[in-house]
PDB file of N, CA and C in Angstrom:
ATOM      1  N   UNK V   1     140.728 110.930 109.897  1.00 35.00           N
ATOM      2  CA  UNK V   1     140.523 109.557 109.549  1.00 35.00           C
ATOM      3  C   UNK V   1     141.018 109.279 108.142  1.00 35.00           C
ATOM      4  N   UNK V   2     142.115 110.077 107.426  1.00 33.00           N
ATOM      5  CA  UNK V   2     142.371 110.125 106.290  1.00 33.00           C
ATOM      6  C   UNK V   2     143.234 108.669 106.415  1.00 33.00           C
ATOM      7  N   UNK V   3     143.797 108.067 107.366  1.00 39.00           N
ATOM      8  CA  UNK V   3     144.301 106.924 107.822  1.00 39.00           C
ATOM      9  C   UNK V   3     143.978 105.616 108.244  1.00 39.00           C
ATOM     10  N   UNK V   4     142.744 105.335 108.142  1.00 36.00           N
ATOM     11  CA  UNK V   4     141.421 104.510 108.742  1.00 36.00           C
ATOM     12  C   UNK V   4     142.335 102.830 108.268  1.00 36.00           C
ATOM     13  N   UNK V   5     142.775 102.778 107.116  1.00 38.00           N
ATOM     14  CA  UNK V   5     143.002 101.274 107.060  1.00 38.00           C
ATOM     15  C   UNK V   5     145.000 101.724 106.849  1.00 38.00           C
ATOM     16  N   UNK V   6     145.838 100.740 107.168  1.00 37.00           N
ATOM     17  CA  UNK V   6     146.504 100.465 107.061  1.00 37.00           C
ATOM     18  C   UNK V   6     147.323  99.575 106.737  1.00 37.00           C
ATOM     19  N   UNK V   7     148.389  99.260 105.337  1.00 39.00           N
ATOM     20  CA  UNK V   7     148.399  98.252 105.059  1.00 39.00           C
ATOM     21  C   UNK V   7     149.465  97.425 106.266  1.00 39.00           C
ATOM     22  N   UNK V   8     149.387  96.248 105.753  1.00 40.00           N
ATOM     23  CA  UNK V   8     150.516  95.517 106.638  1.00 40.00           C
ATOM     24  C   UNK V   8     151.088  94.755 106.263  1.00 40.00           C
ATOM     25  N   UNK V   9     151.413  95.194 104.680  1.00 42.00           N
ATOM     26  CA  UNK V   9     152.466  94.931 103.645  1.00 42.00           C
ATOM     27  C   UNK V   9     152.366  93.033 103.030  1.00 42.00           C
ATOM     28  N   UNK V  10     150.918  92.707 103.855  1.00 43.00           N
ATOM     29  CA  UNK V  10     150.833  90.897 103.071  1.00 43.00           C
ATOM     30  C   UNK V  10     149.529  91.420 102.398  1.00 43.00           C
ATOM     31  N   UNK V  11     149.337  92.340 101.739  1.00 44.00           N
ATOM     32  CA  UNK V  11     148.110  92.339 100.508  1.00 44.00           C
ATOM     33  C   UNK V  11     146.729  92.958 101.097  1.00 44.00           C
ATOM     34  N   UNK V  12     146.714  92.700 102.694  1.00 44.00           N
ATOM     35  CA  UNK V  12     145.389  92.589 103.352  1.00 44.00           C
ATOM     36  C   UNK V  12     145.309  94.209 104.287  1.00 44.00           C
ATOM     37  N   UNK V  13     144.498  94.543 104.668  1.00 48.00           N
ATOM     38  CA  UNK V  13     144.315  96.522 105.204  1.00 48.00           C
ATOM     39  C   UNK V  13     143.957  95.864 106.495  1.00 48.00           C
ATOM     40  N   UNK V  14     143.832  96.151 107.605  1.00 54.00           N
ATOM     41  CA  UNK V  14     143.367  96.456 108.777  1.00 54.00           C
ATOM     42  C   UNK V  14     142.908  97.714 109.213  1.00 54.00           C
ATOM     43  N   UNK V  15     141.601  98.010 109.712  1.00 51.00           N
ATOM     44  CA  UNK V  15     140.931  98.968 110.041  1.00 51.00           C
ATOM     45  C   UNK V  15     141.492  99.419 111.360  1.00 51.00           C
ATOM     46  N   UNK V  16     141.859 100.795 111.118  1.00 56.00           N
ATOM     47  CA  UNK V  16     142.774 101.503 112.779  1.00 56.00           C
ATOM     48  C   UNK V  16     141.594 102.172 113.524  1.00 56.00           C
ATOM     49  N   UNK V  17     140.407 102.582 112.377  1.00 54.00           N
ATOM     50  CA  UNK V  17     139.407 103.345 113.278  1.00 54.00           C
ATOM     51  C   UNK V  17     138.068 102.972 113.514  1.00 54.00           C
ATOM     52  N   UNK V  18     137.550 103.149 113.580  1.00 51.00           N
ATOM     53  CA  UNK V  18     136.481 102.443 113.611  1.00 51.00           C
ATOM     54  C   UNK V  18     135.211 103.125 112.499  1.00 51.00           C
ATOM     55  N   UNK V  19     134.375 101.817 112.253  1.00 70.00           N
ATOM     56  CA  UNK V  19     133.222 102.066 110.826  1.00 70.00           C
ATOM     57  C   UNK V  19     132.261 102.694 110.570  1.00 70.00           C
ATOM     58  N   UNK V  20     131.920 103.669 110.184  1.00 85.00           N
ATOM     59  CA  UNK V  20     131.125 104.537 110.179  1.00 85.00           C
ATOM     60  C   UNK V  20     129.665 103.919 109.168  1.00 85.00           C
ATOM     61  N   UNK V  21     128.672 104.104 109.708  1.00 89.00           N
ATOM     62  CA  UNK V  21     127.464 103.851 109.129  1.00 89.00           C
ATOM     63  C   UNK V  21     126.942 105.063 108.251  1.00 89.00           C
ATOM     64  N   UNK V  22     126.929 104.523 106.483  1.00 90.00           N
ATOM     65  CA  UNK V  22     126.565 105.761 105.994  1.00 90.00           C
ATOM     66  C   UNK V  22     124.799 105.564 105.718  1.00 90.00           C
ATOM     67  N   UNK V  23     124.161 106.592 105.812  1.00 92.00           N
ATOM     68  CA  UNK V  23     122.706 106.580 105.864  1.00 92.00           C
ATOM     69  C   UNK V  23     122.373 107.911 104.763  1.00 92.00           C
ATOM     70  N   UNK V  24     120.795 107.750 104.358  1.00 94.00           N
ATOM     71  CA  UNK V  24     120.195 109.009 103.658  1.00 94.00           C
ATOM     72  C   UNK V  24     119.195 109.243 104.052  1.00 94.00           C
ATOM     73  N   UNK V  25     119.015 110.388 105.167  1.00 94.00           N
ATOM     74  CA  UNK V  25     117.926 110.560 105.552  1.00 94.00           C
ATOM     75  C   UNK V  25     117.900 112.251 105.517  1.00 94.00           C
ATOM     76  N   UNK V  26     117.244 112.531 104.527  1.00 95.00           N
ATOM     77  CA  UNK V  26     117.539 113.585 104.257  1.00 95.00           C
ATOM     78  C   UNK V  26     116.691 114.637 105.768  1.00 95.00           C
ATOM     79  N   UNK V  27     115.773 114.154 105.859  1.00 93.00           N
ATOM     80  CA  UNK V  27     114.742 115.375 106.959  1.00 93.00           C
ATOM     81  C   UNK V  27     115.156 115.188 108.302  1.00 93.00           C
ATOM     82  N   UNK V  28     116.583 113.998 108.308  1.00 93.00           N
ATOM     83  CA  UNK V  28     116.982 114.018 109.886  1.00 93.00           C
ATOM     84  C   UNK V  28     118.248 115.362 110.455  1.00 93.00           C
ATOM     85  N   UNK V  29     117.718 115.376 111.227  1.00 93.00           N
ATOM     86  CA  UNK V  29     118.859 116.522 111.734  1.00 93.00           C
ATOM     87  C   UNK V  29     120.417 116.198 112.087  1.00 93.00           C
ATOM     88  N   UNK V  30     121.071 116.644 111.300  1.00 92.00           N
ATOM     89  CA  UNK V  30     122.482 115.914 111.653  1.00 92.00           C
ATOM     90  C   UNK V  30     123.233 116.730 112.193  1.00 92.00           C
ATOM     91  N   UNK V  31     124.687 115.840 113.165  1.00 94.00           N
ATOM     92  CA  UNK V  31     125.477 116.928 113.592  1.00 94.00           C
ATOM     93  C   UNK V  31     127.083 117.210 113.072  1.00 94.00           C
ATOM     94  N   UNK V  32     127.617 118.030 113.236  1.00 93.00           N
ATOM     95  CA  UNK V  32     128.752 118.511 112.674  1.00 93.00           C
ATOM     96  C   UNK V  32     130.296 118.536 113.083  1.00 93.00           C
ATOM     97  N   UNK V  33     130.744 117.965 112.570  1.00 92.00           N
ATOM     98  CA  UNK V  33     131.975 117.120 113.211  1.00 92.00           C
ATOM     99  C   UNK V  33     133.546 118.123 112.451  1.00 92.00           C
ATOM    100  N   UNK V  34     134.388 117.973 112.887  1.00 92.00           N
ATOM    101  CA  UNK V  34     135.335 118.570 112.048  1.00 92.00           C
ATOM    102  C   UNK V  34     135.700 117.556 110.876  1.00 92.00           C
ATOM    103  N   UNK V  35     136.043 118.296 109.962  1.00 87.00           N
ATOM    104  CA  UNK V  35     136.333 116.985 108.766  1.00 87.00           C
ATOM    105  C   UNK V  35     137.826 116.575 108.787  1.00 87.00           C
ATOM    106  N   UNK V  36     138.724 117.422 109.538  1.00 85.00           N
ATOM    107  CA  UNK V  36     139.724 116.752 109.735  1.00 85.00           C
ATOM    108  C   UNK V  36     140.422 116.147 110.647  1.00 85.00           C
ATOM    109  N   UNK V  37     139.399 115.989 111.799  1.00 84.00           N
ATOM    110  CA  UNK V  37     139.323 115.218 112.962  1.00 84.00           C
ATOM    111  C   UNK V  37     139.813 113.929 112.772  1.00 84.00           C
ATOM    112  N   UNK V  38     140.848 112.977 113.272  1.00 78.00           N
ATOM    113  CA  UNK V  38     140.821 111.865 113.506  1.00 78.00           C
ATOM    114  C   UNK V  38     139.643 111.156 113.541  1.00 78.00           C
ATOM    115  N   UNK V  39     138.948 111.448 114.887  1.00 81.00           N
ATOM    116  CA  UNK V  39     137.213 110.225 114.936  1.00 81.00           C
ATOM    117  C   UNK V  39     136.484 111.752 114.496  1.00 81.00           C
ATOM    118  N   UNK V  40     135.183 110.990 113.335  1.00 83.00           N
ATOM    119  CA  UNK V  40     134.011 112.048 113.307  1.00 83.00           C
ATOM    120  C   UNK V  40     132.904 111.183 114.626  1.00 83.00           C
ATOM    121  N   UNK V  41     133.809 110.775 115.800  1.00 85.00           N
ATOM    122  CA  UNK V  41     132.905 110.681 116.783  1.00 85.00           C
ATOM    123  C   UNK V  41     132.031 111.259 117.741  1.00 85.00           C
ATOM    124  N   UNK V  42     132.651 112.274 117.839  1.00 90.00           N
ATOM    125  CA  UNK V  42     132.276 113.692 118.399  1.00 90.00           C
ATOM    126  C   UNK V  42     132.187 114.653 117.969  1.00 90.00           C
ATOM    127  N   UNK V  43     130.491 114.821 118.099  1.00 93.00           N
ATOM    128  CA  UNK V  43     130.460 116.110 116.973  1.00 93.00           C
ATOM    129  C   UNK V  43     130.390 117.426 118.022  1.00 93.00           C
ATOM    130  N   UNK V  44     130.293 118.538 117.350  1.00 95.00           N
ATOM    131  CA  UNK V  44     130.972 119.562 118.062  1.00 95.00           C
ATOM    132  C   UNK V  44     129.825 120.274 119.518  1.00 95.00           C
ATOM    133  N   UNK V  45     128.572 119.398 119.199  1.00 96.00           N
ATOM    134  CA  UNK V  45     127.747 119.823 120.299  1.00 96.00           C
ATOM    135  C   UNK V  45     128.139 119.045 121.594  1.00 96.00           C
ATOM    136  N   UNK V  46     128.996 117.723 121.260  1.00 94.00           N
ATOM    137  CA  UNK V  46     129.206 116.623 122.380  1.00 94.00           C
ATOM    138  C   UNK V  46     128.709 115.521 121.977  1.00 94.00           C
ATOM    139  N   UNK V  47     127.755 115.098 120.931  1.00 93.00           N
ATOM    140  CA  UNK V  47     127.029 114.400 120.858  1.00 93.00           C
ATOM    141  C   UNK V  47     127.956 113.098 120.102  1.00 93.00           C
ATOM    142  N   UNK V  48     127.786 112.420 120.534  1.00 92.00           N
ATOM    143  CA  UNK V  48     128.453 110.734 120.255  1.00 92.00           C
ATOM    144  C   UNK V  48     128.049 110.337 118.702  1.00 92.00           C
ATOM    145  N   UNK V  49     128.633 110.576 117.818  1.00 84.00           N
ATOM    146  CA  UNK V  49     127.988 109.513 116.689  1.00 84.00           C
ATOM    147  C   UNK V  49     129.053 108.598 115.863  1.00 84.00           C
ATOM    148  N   UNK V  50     127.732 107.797 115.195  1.00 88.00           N
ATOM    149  CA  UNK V  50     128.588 106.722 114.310  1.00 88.00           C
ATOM    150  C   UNK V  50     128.073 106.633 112.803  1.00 88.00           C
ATOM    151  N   UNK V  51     126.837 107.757 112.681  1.00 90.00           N
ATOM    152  CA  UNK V  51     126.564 107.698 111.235  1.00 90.00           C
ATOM    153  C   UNK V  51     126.894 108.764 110.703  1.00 90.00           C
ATOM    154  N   UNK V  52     127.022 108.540 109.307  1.00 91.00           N
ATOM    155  CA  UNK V  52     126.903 110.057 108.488  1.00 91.00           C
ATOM    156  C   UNK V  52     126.126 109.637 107.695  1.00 91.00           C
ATOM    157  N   UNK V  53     125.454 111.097 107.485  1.00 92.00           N
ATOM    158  CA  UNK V  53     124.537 111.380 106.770  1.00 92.00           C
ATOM    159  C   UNK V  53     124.633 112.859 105.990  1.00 92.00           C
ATOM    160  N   UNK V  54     125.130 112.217 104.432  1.00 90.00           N
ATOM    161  CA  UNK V  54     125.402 113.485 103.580  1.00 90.00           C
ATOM    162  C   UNK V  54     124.416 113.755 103.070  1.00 90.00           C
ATOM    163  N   UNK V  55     122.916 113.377 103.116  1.00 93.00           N
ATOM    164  CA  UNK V  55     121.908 113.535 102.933  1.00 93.00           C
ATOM    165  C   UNK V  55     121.263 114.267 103.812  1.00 93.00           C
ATOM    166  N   UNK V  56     121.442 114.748 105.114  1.00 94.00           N
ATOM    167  CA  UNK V  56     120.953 115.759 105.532  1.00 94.00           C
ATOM    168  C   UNK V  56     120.863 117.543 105.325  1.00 94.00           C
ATOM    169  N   UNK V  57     119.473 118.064 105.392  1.00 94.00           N
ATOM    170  CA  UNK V  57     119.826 119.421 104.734  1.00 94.00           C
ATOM    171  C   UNK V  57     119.306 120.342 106.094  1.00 94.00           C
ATOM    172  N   UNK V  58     119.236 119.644 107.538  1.00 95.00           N
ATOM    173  CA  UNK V  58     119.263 120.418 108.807  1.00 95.00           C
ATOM    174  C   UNK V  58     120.451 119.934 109.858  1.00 95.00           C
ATOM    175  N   UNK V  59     121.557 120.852 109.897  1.00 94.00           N
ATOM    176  CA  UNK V  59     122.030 120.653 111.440  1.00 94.00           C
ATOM    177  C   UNK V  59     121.555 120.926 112.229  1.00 94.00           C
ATOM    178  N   UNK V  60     121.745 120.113 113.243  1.00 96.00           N
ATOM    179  CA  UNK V  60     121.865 120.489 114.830  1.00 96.00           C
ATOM    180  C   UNK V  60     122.525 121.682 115.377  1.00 96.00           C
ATOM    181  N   UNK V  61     121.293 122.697 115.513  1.00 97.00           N
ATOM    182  CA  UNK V  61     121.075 124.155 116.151  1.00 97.00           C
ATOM    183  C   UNK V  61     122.356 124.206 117.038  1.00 97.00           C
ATOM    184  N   UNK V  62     122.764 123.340 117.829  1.00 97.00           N
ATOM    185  CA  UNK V  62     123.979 123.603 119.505  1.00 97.00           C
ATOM    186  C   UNK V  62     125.119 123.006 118.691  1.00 97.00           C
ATOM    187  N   UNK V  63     125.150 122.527 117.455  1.00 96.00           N
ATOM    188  CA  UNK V  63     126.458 122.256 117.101  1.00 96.00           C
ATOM    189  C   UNK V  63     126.974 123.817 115.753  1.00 96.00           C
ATOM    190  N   UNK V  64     125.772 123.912 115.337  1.00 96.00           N
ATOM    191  CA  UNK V  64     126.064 125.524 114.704  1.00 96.00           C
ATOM    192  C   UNK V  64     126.417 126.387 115.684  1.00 96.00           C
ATOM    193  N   UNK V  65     125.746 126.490 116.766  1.00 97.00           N
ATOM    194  CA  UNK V  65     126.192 127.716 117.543  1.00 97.00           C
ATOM    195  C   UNK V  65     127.575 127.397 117.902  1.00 97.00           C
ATOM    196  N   UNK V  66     127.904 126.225 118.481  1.00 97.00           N
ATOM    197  CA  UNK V  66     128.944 126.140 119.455  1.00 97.00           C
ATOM    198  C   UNK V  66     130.605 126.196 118.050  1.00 97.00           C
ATOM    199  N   UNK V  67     130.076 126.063 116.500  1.00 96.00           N
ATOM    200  CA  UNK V  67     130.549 126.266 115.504  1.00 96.00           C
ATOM    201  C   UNK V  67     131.330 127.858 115.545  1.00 96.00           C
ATOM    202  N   UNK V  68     129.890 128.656 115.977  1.00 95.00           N
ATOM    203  CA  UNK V  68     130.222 129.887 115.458  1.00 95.00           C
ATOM    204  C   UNK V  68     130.467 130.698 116.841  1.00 95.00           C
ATOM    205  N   UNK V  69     130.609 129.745 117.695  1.00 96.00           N
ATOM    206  CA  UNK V  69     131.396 130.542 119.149  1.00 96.00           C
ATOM    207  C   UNK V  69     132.879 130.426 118.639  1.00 96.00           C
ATOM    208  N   UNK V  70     133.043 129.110 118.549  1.00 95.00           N
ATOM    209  CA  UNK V  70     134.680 128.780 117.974  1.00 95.00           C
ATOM    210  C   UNK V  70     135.499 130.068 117.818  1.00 95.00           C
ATOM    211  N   UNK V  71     134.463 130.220 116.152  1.00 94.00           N
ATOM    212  CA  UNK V  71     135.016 131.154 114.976  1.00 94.00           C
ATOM    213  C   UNK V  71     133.591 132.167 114.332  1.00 94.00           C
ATOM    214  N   UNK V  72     133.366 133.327 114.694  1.00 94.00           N
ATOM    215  CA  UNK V  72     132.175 133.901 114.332  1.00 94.00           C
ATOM    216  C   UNK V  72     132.165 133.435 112.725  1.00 94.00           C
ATOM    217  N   UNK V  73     131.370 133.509 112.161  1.00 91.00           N
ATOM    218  CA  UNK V  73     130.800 133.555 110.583  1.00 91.00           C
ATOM    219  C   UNK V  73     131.756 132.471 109.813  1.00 91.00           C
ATOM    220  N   UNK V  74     132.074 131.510 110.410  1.00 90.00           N
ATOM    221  CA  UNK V  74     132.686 130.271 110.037  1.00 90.00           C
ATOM    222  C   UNK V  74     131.844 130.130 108.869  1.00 90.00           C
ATOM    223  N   UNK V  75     130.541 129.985 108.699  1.00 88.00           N
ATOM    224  CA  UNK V  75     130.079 129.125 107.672  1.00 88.00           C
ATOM    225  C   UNK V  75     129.738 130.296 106.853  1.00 88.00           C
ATOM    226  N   UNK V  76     130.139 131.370 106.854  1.00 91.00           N
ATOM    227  CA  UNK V  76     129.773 132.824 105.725  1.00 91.00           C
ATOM    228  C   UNK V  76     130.876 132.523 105.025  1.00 91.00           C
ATOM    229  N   UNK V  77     132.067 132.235 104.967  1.00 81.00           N
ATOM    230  CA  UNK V  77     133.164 132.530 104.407  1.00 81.00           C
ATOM    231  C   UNK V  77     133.254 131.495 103.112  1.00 81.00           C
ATOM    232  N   UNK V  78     133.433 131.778 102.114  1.00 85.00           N
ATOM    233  CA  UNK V  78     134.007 130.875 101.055  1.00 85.00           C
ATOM    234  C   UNK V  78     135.372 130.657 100.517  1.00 85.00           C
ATOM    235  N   UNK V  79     136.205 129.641 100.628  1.00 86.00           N
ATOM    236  CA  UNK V  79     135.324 128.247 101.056  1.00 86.00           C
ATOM    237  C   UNK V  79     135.073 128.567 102.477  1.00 86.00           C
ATOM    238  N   UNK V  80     134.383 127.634 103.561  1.00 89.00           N
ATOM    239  CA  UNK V  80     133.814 127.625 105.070  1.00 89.00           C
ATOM    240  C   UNK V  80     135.011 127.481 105.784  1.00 89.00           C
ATOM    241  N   UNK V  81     135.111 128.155 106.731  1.00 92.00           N
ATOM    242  CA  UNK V  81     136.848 127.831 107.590  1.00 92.00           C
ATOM    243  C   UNK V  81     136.417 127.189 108.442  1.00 92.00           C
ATOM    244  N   UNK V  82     137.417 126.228 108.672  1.00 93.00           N
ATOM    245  CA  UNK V  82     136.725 125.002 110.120  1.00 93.00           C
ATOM    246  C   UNK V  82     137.048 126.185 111.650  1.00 93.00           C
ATOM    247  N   UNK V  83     136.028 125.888 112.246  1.00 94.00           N
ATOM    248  CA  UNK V  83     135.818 126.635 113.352  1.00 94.00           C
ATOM    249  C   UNK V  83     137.347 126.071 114.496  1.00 94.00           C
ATOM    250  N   UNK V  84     137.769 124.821 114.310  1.00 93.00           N
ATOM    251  CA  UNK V  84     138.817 124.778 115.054  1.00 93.00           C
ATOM    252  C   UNK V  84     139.895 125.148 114.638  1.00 93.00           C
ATOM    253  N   UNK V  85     140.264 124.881 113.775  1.00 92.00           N
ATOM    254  CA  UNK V  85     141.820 126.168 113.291  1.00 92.00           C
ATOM    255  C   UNK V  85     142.111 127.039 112.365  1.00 92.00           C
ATOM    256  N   UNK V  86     140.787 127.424 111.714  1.00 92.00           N
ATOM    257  CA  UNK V  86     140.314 128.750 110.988  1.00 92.00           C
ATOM    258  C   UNK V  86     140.889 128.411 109.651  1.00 92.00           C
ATOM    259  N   UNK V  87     141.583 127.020 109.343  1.00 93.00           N
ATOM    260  CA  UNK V  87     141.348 127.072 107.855  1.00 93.00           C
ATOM    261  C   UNK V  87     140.423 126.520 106.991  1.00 93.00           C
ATOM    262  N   UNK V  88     140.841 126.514 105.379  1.00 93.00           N
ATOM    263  CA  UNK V  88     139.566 126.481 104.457  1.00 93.00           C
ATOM    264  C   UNK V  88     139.306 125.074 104.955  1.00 93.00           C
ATOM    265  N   UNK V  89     138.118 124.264 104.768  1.00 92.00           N
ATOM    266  CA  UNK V  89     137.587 122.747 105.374  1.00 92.00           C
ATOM    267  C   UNK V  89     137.825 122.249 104.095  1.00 92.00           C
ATOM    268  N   UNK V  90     138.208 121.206 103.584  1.00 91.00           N
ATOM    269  CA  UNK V  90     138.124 120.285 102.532  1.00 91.00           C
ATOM    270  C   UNK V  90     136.806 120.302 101.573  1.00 91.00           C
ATOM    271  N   UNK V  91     137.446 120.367 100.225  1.00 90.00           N
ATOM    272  CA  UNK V  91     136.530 120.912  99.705  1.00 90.00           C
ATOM    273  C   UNK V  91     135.347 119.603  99.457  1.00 90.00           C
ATOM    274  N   UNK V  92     134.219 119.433  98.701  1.00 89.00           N
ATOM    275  CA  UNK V  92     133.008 118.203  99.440  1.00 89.00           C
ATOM    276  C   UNK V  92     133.443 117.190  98.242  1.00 89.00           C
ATOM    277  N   UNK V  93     134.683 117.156  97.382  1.00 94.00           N
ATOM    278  CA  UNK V  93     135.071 116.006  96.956  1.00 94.00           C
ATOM    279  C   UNK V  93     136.171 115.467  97.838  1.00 94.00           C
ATOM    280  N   UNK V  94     137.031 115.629  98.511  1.00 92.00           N
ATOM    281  CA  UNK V  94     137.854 115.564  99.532  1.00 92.00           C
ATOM    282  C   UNK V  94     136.946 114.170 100.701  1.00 92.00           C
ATOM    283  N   UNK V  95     136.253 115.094 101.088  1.00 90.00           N
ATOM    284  CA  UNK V  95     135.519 114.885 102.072  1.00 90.00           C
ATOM    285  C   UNK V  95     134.433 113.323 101.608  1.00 90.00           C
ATOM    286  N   UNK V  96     133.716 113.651 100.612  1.00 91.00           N
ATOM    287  CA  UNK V  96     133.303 112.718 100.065  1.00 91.00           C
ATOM    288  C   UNK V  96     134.133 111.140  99.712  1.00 91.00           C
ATOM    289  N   UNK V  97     135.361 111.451  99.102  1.00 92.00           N
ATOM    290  CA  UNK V  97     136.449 110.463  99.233  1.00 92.00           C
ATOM    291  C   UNK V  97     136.667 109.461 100.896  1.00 92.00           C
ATOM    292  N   UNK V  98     136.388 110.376 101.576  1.00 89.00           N
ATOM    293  CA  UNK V  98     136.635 109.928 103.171  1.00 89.00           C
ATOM    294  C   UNK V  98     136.008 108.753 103.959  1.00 89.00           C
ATOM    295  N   UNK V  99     134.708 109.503 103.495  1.00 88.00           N
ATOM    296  CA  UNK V  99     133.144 108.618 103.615  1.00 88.00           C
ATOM    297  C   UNK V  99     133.229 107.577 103.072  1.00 88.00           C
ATOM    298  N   UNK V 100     133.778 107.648 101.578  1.00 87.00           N
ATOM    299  CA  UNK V 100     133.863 105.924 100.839  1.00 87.00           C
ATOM    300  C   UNK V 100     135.154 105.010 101.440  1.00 87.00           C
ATOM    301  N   UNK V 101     135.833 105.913 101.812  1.00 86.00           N
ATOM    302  CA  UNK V 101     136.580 105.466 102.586  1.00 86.00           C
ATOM    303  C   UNK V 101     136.299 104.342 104.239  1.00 86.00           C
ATOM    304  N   UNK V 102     135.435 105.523 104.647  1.00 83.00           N
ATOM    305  CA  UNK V 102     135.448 104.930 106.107  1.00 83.00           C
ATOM    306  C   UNK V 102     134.068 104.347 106.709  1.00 83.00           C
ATOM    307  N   UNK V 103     133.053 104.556 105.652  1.00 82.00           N
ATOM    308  CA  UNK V 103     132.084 104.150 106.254  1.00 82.00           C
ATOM    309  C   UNK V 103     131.461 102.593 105.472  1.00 82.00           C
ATOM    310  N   UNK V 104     130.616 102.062 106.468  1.00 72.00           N
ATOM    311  CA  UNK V 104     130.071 100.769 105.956  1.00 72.00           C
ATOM    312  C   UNK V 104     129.198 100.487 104.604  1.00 72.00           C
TER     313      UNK V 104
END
């Protein structure tokens, strides 16, 4: 979603993807999406979402596992290798940029 608005060269952006709701809930369980996924619509358990929440400090148990079926010890490694094509994941200013980017 590093592409989310696009200009169309009269001053004004149009949104290509759709808006992400950012929330802080820190004690909710969140799930885990690739960060360089086109949509963070699907997170890696299956589960449909439209918020992020960088305020969460529990994932979702079936999206870790199904993480570390991918790629064993994905999240041991420093930096963390994304479980879908084993490289380093964007580091959390990258990523953070994205969010201000794409969400409401």
């Amino acid at each position: 979603m590093t592409d989310s608005d696009s200009g169309t060269g009269t001053g004004t952006s149009q949104r290509t993807q759709p808006a992400y709701t950012l929330i802080a809930r820190p004690d909710e369980i969140t799930h885990l999406v690739c960060c360089r996924d086109a949509s963070w619509t699907r997170a890696f358990c299956g589960s449909e979402e439209t918020e992020v929440n960088p305020a969460a400090t529990v994932a979702c148990a079936m999206c870790v596992e199904r993480a570390e079926e991918m790629l064993p010890g994905c999240f041991a490694n420093v930096p963390t290798l994304c479980p879908v094509d084993g490289n380093p994941c964007p580091d959390e200013h990258e990523i953070d940029l994205r969010i201000a980017r794409e969400a409401e």
